[in-house]
Coordinates of C-alpha atoms in Angstrom, one line a residue:
Chain A
M590 CA 118.1 37.5 35.6
I591 CA 115.8 34.7 34.5
G592 CA 117.7 31.9 32.9
I593 CA 116.2 30.1 30.0
V594 CA 117.9 26.8 29.1
N595 CA 118.8 26.9 25.5
Y596 CA 119.3 23.3 24.5
G597 CA 118.0 23.2 20.9
M598 CA 114.4 22.2 21.8
G599 CA 112.5 25.2 20.5
N600 CA 110.2 27.7 22.0
I601 CA 113.0 29.9 23.5
R602 CA 112.0 33.2 22.0
S603 CA 108.4 33.2 23.1
V604 CA 109.4 32.4 26.6
A605 CA 112.1 35.1 26.7
N606 CA 109.6 37.6 25.3
A607 CA 107.1 36.7 28.0
V608 CA 109.7 37.1 30.7
Y609 CA 110.8 40.4 29.3
E610 CA 107.3 41.8 29.0
Q611 CA 106.6 41.1 32.6
G612 CA 109.5 43.4 33.5
F613 CA 112.3 40.8 34.1
D614 CA 115.5 40.2 32.2
P615 CA 115.7 36.9 30.3
L616 CA 119.1 35.3 30.0
L617 CA 119.8 32.4 27.6
I618 CA 121.7 29.6 29.3
N619 CA 124.0 28.0 26.7
N620 CA 126.6 26.4 29.0
A621 CA 127.3 25.5 32.6
D622 CA 128.8 28.9 33.5
D623 CA 125.7 30.8 32.5
F624 CA 123.7 29.3 35.5
S625 CA 125.6 31.5 38.0
Q626 CA 124.0 34.7 36.7
A627 CA 120.5 33.3 36.8
T628 CA 118.3 33.7 39.9
H629 CA 115.6 31.5 38.3
V630 CA 115.7 28.8 35.7
I631 CA 113.1 28.0 33.1
L632 CA 113.3 24.8 31.1
P633 CA 111.2 25.1 28.0
G634 CA 110.8 22.4 25.4
V635 CA 109.0 21.3 22.3
G636 CA 109.7 17.9 20.7
H637 CA 110.8 14.4 21.6
F638 CA 111.6 13.4 25.2
K639 CA 114.6 11.2 24.4
K640 CA 116.1 13.9 22.1
A641 CA 115.7 16.5 24.8
M642 CA 117.5 14.4 27.4
A643 CA 120.3 13.6 24.8
N644 CA 120.7 17.3 24.0
L645 CA 121.0 18.3 27.7
E646 CA 123.6 15.6 28.1
Q647 CA 125.5 16.5 25.0
L648 CA 125.6 20.2 25.9
S649 CA 126.9 19.3 29.4
L650 CA 123.8 21.0 30.9
L651 CA 122.4 18.1 32.9
T652 CA 124.7 18.3 35.9
P653 CA 124.8 22.1 36.3
L654 CA 121.0 22.2 35.9
K655 CA 120.6 19.8 38.7
Q656 CA 123.1 21.6 40.8
A657 CA 121.4 25.0 40.3
V658 CA 118.1 23.5 41.4
L659 CA 119.1 21.0 44.1
T660 CA 122.2 22.6 45.6
D661 CA 121.7 26.3 44.9
K662 CA 117.9 26.0 45.4
K663 CA 117.1 28.2 42.4
P664 CA 113.4 28.1 41.5
L665 CA 112.9 26.0 38.4
L666 CA 110.0 26.2 35.9
G667 CA 109.5 23.4 33.4
I668 CA 107.2 24.1 30.5
C669 CA 105.5 21.4 28.4
L670 CA 108.2 18.9 27.4
G671 CA 110.4 20.8 29.9
M672 CA 107.8 19.8 32.6
Q673 CA 107.8 16.2 31.5
L674 CA 111.6 16.1 31.7
L675 CA 111.3 16.8 35.5
L676 CA 109.8 13.4 36.0
S677 CA 111.5 10.0 36.4
H678 CA 110.7 8.3 33.1
S679 CA 108.8 8.7 29.8
E680 CA 107.2 6.2 27.5
E681 CA 108.4 8.5 24.6
G682 CA 111.6 6.7 23.6
D683 CA 111.5 4.7 26.9
C684 CA 113.9 7.2 28.5
A685 CA 114.9 8.2 32.0
G686 CA 114.2 11.8 32.9
L687 CA 115.8 14.3 35.3
D688 CA 113.9 12.5 38.2
L689 CA 113.5 15.7 40.1
I690 CA 109.8 14.7 40.7
A691 CA 108.8 11.1 41.0
G692 CA 106.4 10.1 38.2
D693 CA 106.0 8.8 34.7
V694 CA 105.1 10.3 31.3
R695 CA 102.6 8.3 29.3
L696 CA 100.8 8.5 26.0
F697 CA 97.1 9.3 25.7
R698 CA 95.7 6.0 24.5
D699 CA 91.9 6.4 24.6
P700 CA 90.9 6.1 20.9
K701 CA 87.8 8.3 21.5
F702 CA 90.1 11.3 22.2
R703 CA 92.2 12.9 19.5
V704 CA 95.9 13.0 20.0
P705 CA 97.6 15.5 20.5
H706 CA 95.4 17.3 23.1
V707 CA 95.5 20.8 21.5
G708 CA 93.7 23.9 22.6
W709 CA 92.4 25.8 25.6
N710 CA 91.4 23.8 28.6
N711 CA 90.7 24.7 32.2
L712 CA 92.3 23.3 35.3
N713 CA 90.7 21.6 38.3
G714 CA 91.9 20.8 41.8
V715 CA 94.3 23.8 41.9
V716 CA 96.2 23.9 45.2
K717 CA 97.4 27.0 47.0
H718 CA 100.9 27.8 45.8
P719 CA 102.9 31.1 45.5
V720 CA 103.2 30.7 41.8
L721 CA 99.5 30.1 41.3
R722 CA 98.4 33.1 43.3
G723 CA 95.6 35.2 41.6
I724 CA 94.6 32.6 39.0
P725 CA 90.8 32.5 38.7
A726 CA 89.1 29.2 39.4
M727 CA 88.0 28.4 35.8
A728 CA 90.9 30.0 34.0
D729 CA 91.9 28.4 30.6
F730 CA 95.4 27.6 29.5
Y731 CA 96.8 26.6 26.1
F732 CA 97.8 22.9 25.8
V733 CA 99.5 21.0 23.0
H734 CA 100.8 17.5 23.9
S735 CA 100.4 13.8 23.2
Y736 CA 102.0 12.6 26.5
Y737 CA 100.8 13.4 30.0
A738 CA 102.4 13.3 33.4
S739 CA 101.3 10.8 36.0
T740 CA 102.5 11.7 39.4
A741 CA 101.5 11.1 43.0
S742 CA 98.8 13.5 44.3
Q743 CA 101.2 15.3 46.6
H744 CA 103.2 16.4 43.6
T745 CA 100.2 17.4 41.6
L746 CA 99.3 21.1 42.0
A747 CA 96.5 21.2 39.4
Q748 CA 94.8 18.7 37.1
C749 CA 93.2 18.9 33.7
E750 CA 90.5 16.7 32.3
Y751 CA 91.1 15.1 28.9
D752 CA 90.5 11.3 28.4
R753 CA 91.5 11.2 32.0
N754 CA 92.3 13.7 34.8
F755 CA 96.1 14.2 34.4
S756 CA 98.6 16.4 36.2
A757 CA 98.7 19.8 34.5
I758 CA 100.9 21.4 37.1
V759 CA 103.4 19.5 39.1
G760 CA 105.7 20.7 41.9
V761 CA 108.0 19.9 44.7
N762 CA 109.9 22.4 46.9
N763 CA 111.5 25.0 44.5
I764 CA 110.5 23.1 41.4
I765 CA 107.3 23.6 39.4
G766 CA 106.3 22.3 36.0
M767 CA 103.4 23.2 33.7
Q768 CA 102.1 20.9 30.9
F769 CA 100.4 23.9 29.1
H770 CA 102.2 26.9 27.7
P771 CA 102.0 29.8 30.1
E772 CA 103.8 32.0 27.6
K773 CA 101.0 31.3 25.1
S774 CA 98.1 31.5 27.6
Q775 CA 97.4 35.2 27.5
K776 CA 96.7 37.1 30.8
N777 CA 96.6 34.2 33.2
G778 CA 99.6 32.5 31.7
L779 CA 101.6 35.7 31.9
L780 CA 100.6 36.1 35.5
L781 CA 102.0 32.6 36.2
I782 CA 105.3 33.7 34.6
E783 CA 105.3 36.9 36.6
N784 CA 104.6 35.0 39.8
F785 CA 107.4 32.5 39.0
C786 CA 109.9 35.3 38.4
N787 CA 108.9 36.8 41.8
W788 CA 109.0 33.4 43.6
D789 CA 111.7 32.8 46.2
G790 CA 111.3 29.0 45.8
L791 CA 109.6 28.4 49.1
C792 CA 106.1 26.9 49.3
Chain B
M587 CA 64.4 49.3 18.3
R588 CA 64.5 46.8 21.1
K589 CA 64.9 48.4 24.5
C590 CA 65.5 47.3 28.1
T591 CA 62.1 47.2 29.8
K592 CA 63.7 48.4 33.0
C593 CA 66.1 51.2 32.1
G594 CA 65.3 52.0 28.4
L595 CA 68.8 51.4 26.9
P596 CA 68.4 50.3 23.3
E597 CA 69.9 47.4 21.4
T598 CA 72.4 49.8 19.7
Y599 CA 74.1 50.4 23.1
E600 CA 77.6 48.9 23.3
T601 CA 77.9 45.5 24.9
I602 CA 74.2 45.3 25.6
E603 CA 72.3 41.9 25.9
F604 CA 68.8 41.2 27.0
D605 CA 67.6 38.3 29.1
Q606 CA 64.2 36.5 28.8
F607 CA 62.5 39.3 30.7
Q608 CA 63.9 41.8 28.2
V609 CA 66.0 43.4 31.0
C610 CA 69.6 44.3 29.9
N611 CA 72.8 43.0 31.3
I612 CA 73.9 46.5 32.5
C613 CA 70.8 46.5 34.8
R614 CA 71.6 42.9 35.9
Q615 CA 75.3 43.6 36.7
R616 CA 74.1 46.6 38.7
E617 CA 71.8 44.4 40.7
H618 CA 74.7 42.2 41.4
R619 CA 76.8 45.2 42.4
D620 CA 74.2 46.2 45.0
G621 CA 73.2 42.8 46.2
S622 CA 76.2 40.5 46.0
I623 CA 79.5 42.4 46.2
D624 CA 81.0 42.5 49.6
W625 CA 81.7 46.2 49.8
A626 CA 83.0 46.0 53.4
A627 CA 85.7 43.7 52.2
R628 CA 86.4 45.9 49.2
H629 CA 86.8 48.8 51.5
V630 CA 89.4 46.9 53.6
M631 CA 91.3 46.2 50.3
L632 CA 91.4 49.9 49.6
D633 CA 92.7 50.7 53.1
D634 CA 95.4 48.1 52.7
M635 CA 96.3 49.3 49.2
I636 CA 96.7 53.0 50.3
E637 CA 98.9 52.0 53.2
Q638 CA 101.0 49.8 51.0
Y639 CA 102.0 52.8 48.8
R640 CA 102.0 55.6 51.4
G641 CA 105.1 57.6 51.9
K642 CA 107.4 55.5 49.7
Y643 CA 107.6 57.6 46.5
D644 CA 107.6 61.2 45.5
Y645 CA 103.8 61.0 45.6
D646 CA 101.5 58.4 47.2
C647 CA 99.5 58.1 44.0
I648 CA 98.7 59.6 40.7
I649 CA 95.2 60.9 40.2
P650 CA 94.2 61.5 36.5
F651 CA 91.8 64.5 36.7
S652 CA 89.4 66.1 34.2
G653 CA 87.5 68.2 36.7
G654 CA 84.2 66.5 36.1
K655 CA 82.2 65.1 39.0
D656 CA 84.0 61.7 39.1
S657 CA 87.6 62.7 39.2
T658 CA 86.8 65.7 41.5
F659 CA 85.1 63.3 43.9
T660 CA 88.0 60.8 43.7
L661 CA 90.5 63.5 44.6
Y662 CA 88.3 64.9 47.3
Y663 CA 87.6 61.4 48.8
L664 CA 91.2 60.2 48.8
I665 CA 92.5 63.4 50.4
K666 CA 89.8 63.8 53.0
K667 CA 89.6 60.1 54.0
Y668 CA 93.3 59.1 53.7
K669 CA 95.2 62.4 53.7
I670 CA 97.3 61.1 50.8
K671 CA 99.7 63.2 48.8
P672 CA 98.7 62.8 45.1
L673 CA 100.1 64.1 41.9
V674 CA 97.1 65.3 39.9
I675 CA 97.4 64.9 36.1
Q676 CA 95.3 66.8 33.7
F677 CA 95.2 66.0 30.1
N678 CA 93.8 69.0 28.3
H679 CA 91.7 67.7 25.4
G680 CA 91.5 71.2 24.0
F681 CA 87.9 72.2 24.9
M682 CA 87.9 73.0 28.6
R683 CA 85.0 75.2 29.6
P684 CA 85.2 78.4 31.7
N685 CA 83.2 77.0 34.6
L686 CA 85.4 73.9 34.6
L687 CA 88.6 75.9 34.8
K688 CA 87.1 77.8 37.8
N689 CA 86.0 74.6 39.4
N690 CA 89.5 73.1 39.0
E691 CA 91.3 76.2 40.4
R692 CA 89.0 76.1 43.4
T693 CA 89.4 72.4 44.0
F694 CA 93.2 72.5 43.7
K695 CA 93.5 75.4 46.0
K696 CA 91.0 74.2 48.6
L697 CA 92.5 70.7 48.8
G698 CA 96.1 71.7 48.4
V699 CA 97.6 69.5 45.7
D700 CA 100.4 69.5 43.1
V701 CA 99.1 69.5 39.6
L702 CA 100.6 68.8 36.2
T703 CA 98.6 69.8 33.1
F704 CA 99.5 68.6 29.6
T705 CA 98.1 70.2 26.5
P706 CA 98.9 68.4 23.2
N707 CA 99.4 70.1 19.8
F708 CA 96.0 71.3 18.6
K709 CA 96.9 71.0 14.9
V710 CA 97.6 67.3 15.5
V711 CA 94.4 67.0 17.7
K712 CA 92.3 68.3 14.8
R713 CA 93.7 65.9 12.3
L714 CA 93.2 63.0 14.8
M715 CA 89.6 64.1 15.3
L716 CA 88.9 64.0 11.6
E717 CA 90.5 60.6 11.2
A718 CA 88.6 59.1 14.1
L719 CA 85.4 60.6 13.0
I720 CA 85.8 59.1 9.5
R721 CA 86.9 55.7 10.8
K722 CA 84.6 55.3 13.8
G723 CA 82.2 58.1 13.9
D724 CA 83.8 59.1 17.2
F725 CA 86.1 62.1 17.0
C726 CA 87.2 61.8 20.6
W727 CA 90.1 59.3 20.0
H728 CA 92.7 61.8 21.1
C729 CA 90.9 62.4 24.4
H730 CA 90.1 58.7 25.1
T731 CA 93.7 57.6 24.4
G732 CA 95.4 60.7 25.9
I733 CA 93.5 60.6 29.1
F734 CA 94.3 56.9 29.7
S735 CA 97.9 56.7 28.4
Y736 CA 99.4 60.1 29.3
P737 CA 99.1 59.6 33.1
M738 CA 100.8 56.2 32.7
H739 CA 103.8 57.9 31.1
V740 CA 103.9 60.3 34.0
A741 CA 103.7 57.4 36.5
I742 CA 106.8 56.0 34.9
K743 CA 108.6 59.3 34.7
Y744 CA 108.0 60.1 38.4
Q745 CA 108.2 56.4 39.4
V746 CA 104.9 56.5 41.2
P747 CA 103.3 53.0 41.0
L748 CA 99.7 53.6 42.3
I749 CA 97.3 55.3 39.8
M750 CA 93.8 55.9 41.1
W751 CA 90.9 56.5 38.6
G752 CA 87.3 57.2 39.5
E753 CA 84.3 55.5 38.0
P754 CA 84.6 51.9 36.9
S755 CA 83.4 51.1 33.4
S756 CA 81.0 48.4 34.8
E757 CA 78.7 51.3 35.7
Y758 CA 77.9 51.8 32.0
T759 CA 79.1 48.9 29.9
A760 CA 79.8 45.1 30.2
Y761 CA 83.3 45.1 29.0
Y762 CA 84.0 44.5 32.6
D763 CA 81.0 42.9 34.3
Y764 CA 80.4 43.4 38.0
R765 CA 79.3 39.8 38.1
D766 CA 82.8 38.6 37.4
D767 CA 83.7 39.9 40.9
E768 CA 87.1 41.1 39.7
I769 CA 88.8 44.4 40.4
E770 CA 88.9 46.2 37.0
S771 CA 92.5 46.9 36.2
V772 CA 93.0 50.1 34.2
D773 CA 95.7 48.7 32.0
E774 CA 96.7 48.1 28.4
T775 CA 94.2 45.3 28.0
R776 CA 91.4 47.6 28.9
F777 CA 92.9 50.4 26.8
N778 CA 92.9 48.1 23.7
R779 CA 89.6 46.4 24.6
F780 CA 87.5 49.6 24.2
V781 CA 89.2 52.8 25.2
N782 CA 91.1 53.3 21.9
L783 CA 88.2 52.4 19.6
G784 CA 90.4 49.6 18.2
I785 CA 92.8 52.2 16.8
T786 CA 96.4 52.3 18.2
A787 CA 98.7 55.3 17.7
Q788 CA 100.7 53.2 15.3
D789 CA 97.5 52.7 13.3
M790 CA 97.0 56.4 13.2
A791 CA 100.5 57.0 12.0
G792 CA 99.8 54.6 9.1
M793 CA 96.5 56.2 8.2
I794 CA 97.5 59.8 8.4
N795 CA 100.3 59.7 5.8
H796 CA 99.2 61.8 2.9
D797 CA 97.9 65.2 3.9
F798 CA 99.5 66.1 7.2
D799 CA 103.1 66.4 8.3
L800 CA 102.9 64.1 11.3
D801 CA 106.1 63.6 13.3
P802 CA 106.0 60.1 14.9
R803 CA 106.7 61.8 18.3
D804 CA 103.4 63.7 18.0
L805 CA 101.6 60.4 18.8
K806 CA 103.6 59.6 22.0
P807 CA 101.0 61.1 24.4
Y808 CA 98.4 58.7 22.8
T809 CA 100.6 55.6 22.9
Y810 CA 100.2 53.3 25.8
P811 CA 103.7 52.9 27.5
P812 CA 105.4 49.5 27.3
T813 CA 103.9 46.9 29.6
R814 CA 107.5 46.0 30.7
D815 CA 108.1 49.6 32.0
L816 CA 104.9 49.5 34.0
K817 CA 105.6 46.0 35.3
Q818 CA 109.1 47.1 36.4
L819 CA 107.4 50.0 38.3
K820 CA 105.1 47.3 39.8
Y821 CA 102.2 49.5 39.0
R822 CA 98.7 49.3 40.3
S823 CA 96.1 51.1 38.2
V824 CA 92.5 50.8 39.6
C825 CA 89.2 52.7 40.0
L826 CA 88.0 54.1 43.4
G827 CA 84.6 52.8 42.3
S828 CA 85.9 49.2 42.5
F829 CA 86.2 49.7 46.3
I830 CA 83.2 51.9 47.1
P831 CA 79.9 51.7 45.3
W832 CA 79.7 54.6 42.9
D833 CA 76.8 57.0 43.2
V834 CA 77.1 60.0 40.8
K835 CA 74.3 62.0 42.2
A836 CA 75.2 61.6 45.9
Q837 CA 78.9 62.3 45.1
S838 CA 78.1 65.4 43.0
K839 CA 76.2 66.8 46.0
I840 CA 79.2 66.1 48.3
I841 CA 81.6 68.0 46.1
M842 CA 79.1 70.8 45.6
D843 CA 78.7 71.2 49.4
E844 CA 82.2 70.6 50.4
L845 CA 84.3 72.2 47.5
G846 CA 81.8 74.6 46.0
W847 CA 82.0 72.6 42.8
Q848 CA 79.5 74.0 40.3
G849 CA 77.5 72.2 37.6
D850 CA 76.8 73.6 34.2
Q851 CA 74.5 73.7 31.3
V852 CA 75.3 71.0 28.7
E853 CA 74.0 71.1 25.2
G854 CA 71.1 68.8 24.6
M855 CA 70.6 68.0 28.3
P856 CA 67.8 69.1 30.7
W857 CA 69.9 71.7 32.6
D858 CA 67.9 71.8 35.8
I859 CA 67.9 68.0 36.3
Y860 CA 71.4 67.0 35.1
P861 CA 73.7 69.9 35.8
Y862 CA 76.5 67.7 37.0
E863 CA 77.1 65.4 34.0
K864 CA 79.8 66.0 31.4
I865 CA 80.5 69.6 32.0
E866 CA 84.2 69.3 31.0
C867 CA 84.1 69.8 27.3
Y868 CA 82.5 72.2 24.9
M869 CA 82.5 69.6 22.2
Q870 CA 80.2 67.4 24.4
G871 CA 77.1 68.5 22.5
V872 CA 78.6 67.3 19.2
R873 CA 79.7 64.0 20.8
D874 CA 76.2 63.4 22.1
Y875 CA 74.6 64.5 18.8
I876 CA 76.7 62.0 16.9
K877 CA 75.8 59.3 19.4
Y878 CA 72.1 60.0 18.7
L879 CA 72.6 59.9 14.9
K880 CA 74.5 56.6 15.1
R881 CA 72.6 54.8 17.8
G882 CA 69.3 56.5 18.3
Y883 CA 69.8 57.5 21.9
S884 CA 71.9 60.1 23.7
R885 CA 73.1 61.1 27.1
V886 CA 69.7 61.8 28.5
T887 CA 68.9 58.1 28.1
Q888 CA 72.1 57.1 29.8
M889 CA 71.5 59.4 32.7
T890 CA 67.9 58.4 33.2
A891 CA 69.0 54.7 33.0
L892 CA 71.3 55.3 35.9
D893 CA 68.6 57.0 37.9
I894 CA 66.0 54.3 37.1
R895 CA 68.5 51.7 38.5
H896 CA 68.8 53.9 41.6
N897 CA 64.9 54.1 41.8
R898 CA 65.2 57.9 41.6
V899 CA 62.9 58.3 38.6
D900 CA 60.2 56.2 37.1
K901 CA 60.3 54.9 33.5
A902 CA 57.4 57.2 32.3
A903 CA 59.1 60.3 33.5
A904 CA 62.4 59.2 32.0
D905 CA 60.7 58.5 28.6
K906 CA 59.3 62.0 28.7
L907 CA 62.7 63.6 29.3
V908 CA 64.2 61.5 26.5
A909 CA 61.5 62.5 24.1
E910 CA 61.8 66.2 24.9
Y911 CA 65.6 66.6 24.8
E912 CA 67.3 64.0 22.6
G913 CA 68.1 64.3 19.0
K914 CA 68.6 68.1 18.7
R915 CA 71.4 69.7 16.7
P916 CA 73.8 71.5 19.1
P917 CA 75.1 75.0 18.5
S918 CA 78.7 73.8 18.9
L919 CA 78.4 71.8 15.7
E920 CA 79.2 75.0 13.8
L921 CA 82.6 75.3 15.7
F922 CA 83.3 71.7 15.2
L923 CA 82.8 71.9 11.5
G924 CA 85.1 74.9 11.5
Y925 CA 87.9 73.0 13.2
L926 CA 87.7 70.1 10.8
G927 CA 87.0 72.0 7.7
L928 CA 83.8 70.2 6.9
T929 CA 80.4 71.2 5.6
E930 CA 77.4 69.9 7.5
D931 CA 76.5 67.7 4.5
E932 CA 80.0 66.2 4.6
F933 CA 79.6 65.6 8.3
N934 CA 76.2 64.0 7.9
N935 CA 77.6 61.7 5.2
I936 CA 80.5 60.6 7.3
V937 CA 78.3 59.9 10.3
L938 CA 75.8 58.0 8.1
N939 CA 78.6 55.5 7.3
T940 CA 78.9 54.6 11.0
V941 CA 75.2 54.2 11.9
V942 CA 74.5 51.2 14.0
P943 CA 71.5 49.2 12.7
P944 CA 68.6 48.9 13.1
F945 CA 68.6 52.7 13.9
K946 CA 68.2 55.1 10.9
P947 CA 68.8 58.7 11.5
D948 CA 66.6 61.4 10.1
F949 CA 68.7 64.4 9.2
E950 CA 65.6 66.4 7.9
N951 CA 63.3 67.8 10.5
M952 CA 66.2 68.3 12.9
Q953 CA 65.5 70.8 15.7
D954 CA 68.2 73.0 17.3
A955 CA 69.3 72.7 20.9
P956 CA 69.6 76.0 22.8
K957 CA 72.9 77.7 23.4
T958 CA 74.6 77.4 26.7
W959 CA 75.7 80.6 28.6
D960 CA 79.3 80.3 27.6
F961 CA 78.8 79.5 23.9
D962 CA 80.3 82.8 22.7
L963 CA 83.4 82.2 24.8
W964 CA 84.5 79.0 23.0
Y965 CA 87.4 78.9 20.6
R966 CA 86.7 79.4 16.9
E967 CA 88.9 78.9 13.9
E968 CA 89.2 82.1 11.9
V969 CA 87.7 81.6 8.4

């Protein structure tokens, strides 16, 4: 079953529906015990970085999440805020993240560009990765975010051009994160979710 | 009307666009097909795909089959070249012609295949025909949706993940453009993009709610199965024509020579030149007639356009055929009006509401097309 971490940060139902439509069985993860039934873990998220970290802590999900990913090597997909949480630190609330991938989350500051970055945008510099298989070169995905991930190039699997070229997909080992919403990105987004659910976590 | 200077398709044709040379996108994507697609690589993909599914299920694949030239060639090709074991699925639209039934029996017996035929309730079919005619000026909704959804239900029931169709839609329209260099997936997206005319079975249930006792289950054969079920099957639903370049004339000759497949007279067509096209259905003449009334062209234009792109006929000869054969009232119209309980005036008024501008049909001065040999054998409603 595909575990979806339910930590009060929105967007659970649309992710669960997308997983279900692709032929997999979604499972809401409400507590530490639920991780054992999940073969894969999805960390969705809409809202404030600091609040999200606080919720994970409060619901006692932080340690079991890290254990599922780092010890049990279950594939992990972070979506939007869930992707930002994978990194070391965010400017939003000046808060430490899960630190699964080295990097920072920063605010878009160029006044010539509207914040948040909302809408469909294409990726560039897409690397070969099992989860990204079959995605056409100029495919568009749906973004809505005010903060962006800044990571080293070896952790960046794809970039997106806004006021700067930022990391749109990040990854290391069995962990992958997407700044855009695959569950809201039609055919190509659903393919990413399908690929993730079929992924064994190896690169 | 604006027309493609190369093939003659008019601006009322679905998905058509013209470039600065007034050549249409269907011609351009065809040029791409012949000049830029790596067909050798596509053929290797086909080989790999067939091997991937061979011997693992009750059948190696499902082949939806009408008995026309395209599905007959698809079945012939896959059996002769790959010796696969298919399950052949026939969706009986209600108007199969005597010669087609003979062709099918011969094809099945000569090739040695298992066949399932499904025939939906004709009372429901007639009501669906009327609704689709009124809404879209296309009475074939039950056939479009049944042909493309019913085999998918069978694939799920028999747990056979590979479904092989014949001709890709890029041969005729630009819903899927050869220039995108993608394999056209015959899936729910394609079904909703153009197959179902923008009307789902649920829509039909909502629209037919006052004059007909429609059981919701009556619409199951026309309903696309849930994506989740197909995904769990790990289905692959593709056209043979995405892997080998499609050539209707050459392929028709092969099935005639190898299977004894026989062409037929089709209302409104030049019988000696195009005996192989659309021989499946005795409502074909009405379908093509409505197309003419709505869009100002008919099947002759489509067939000559294909031949022009193959350099098999020149534009002047094509124009002559079009002028001689198109826009004639087919004898089958009388049967059609009987099924739907319409007068010809009512029919004309319905069609008039769906005309695609700038074409304007002229219902006066309409000539009659000749009867085909089997006209008297077709089903008639008793008055």
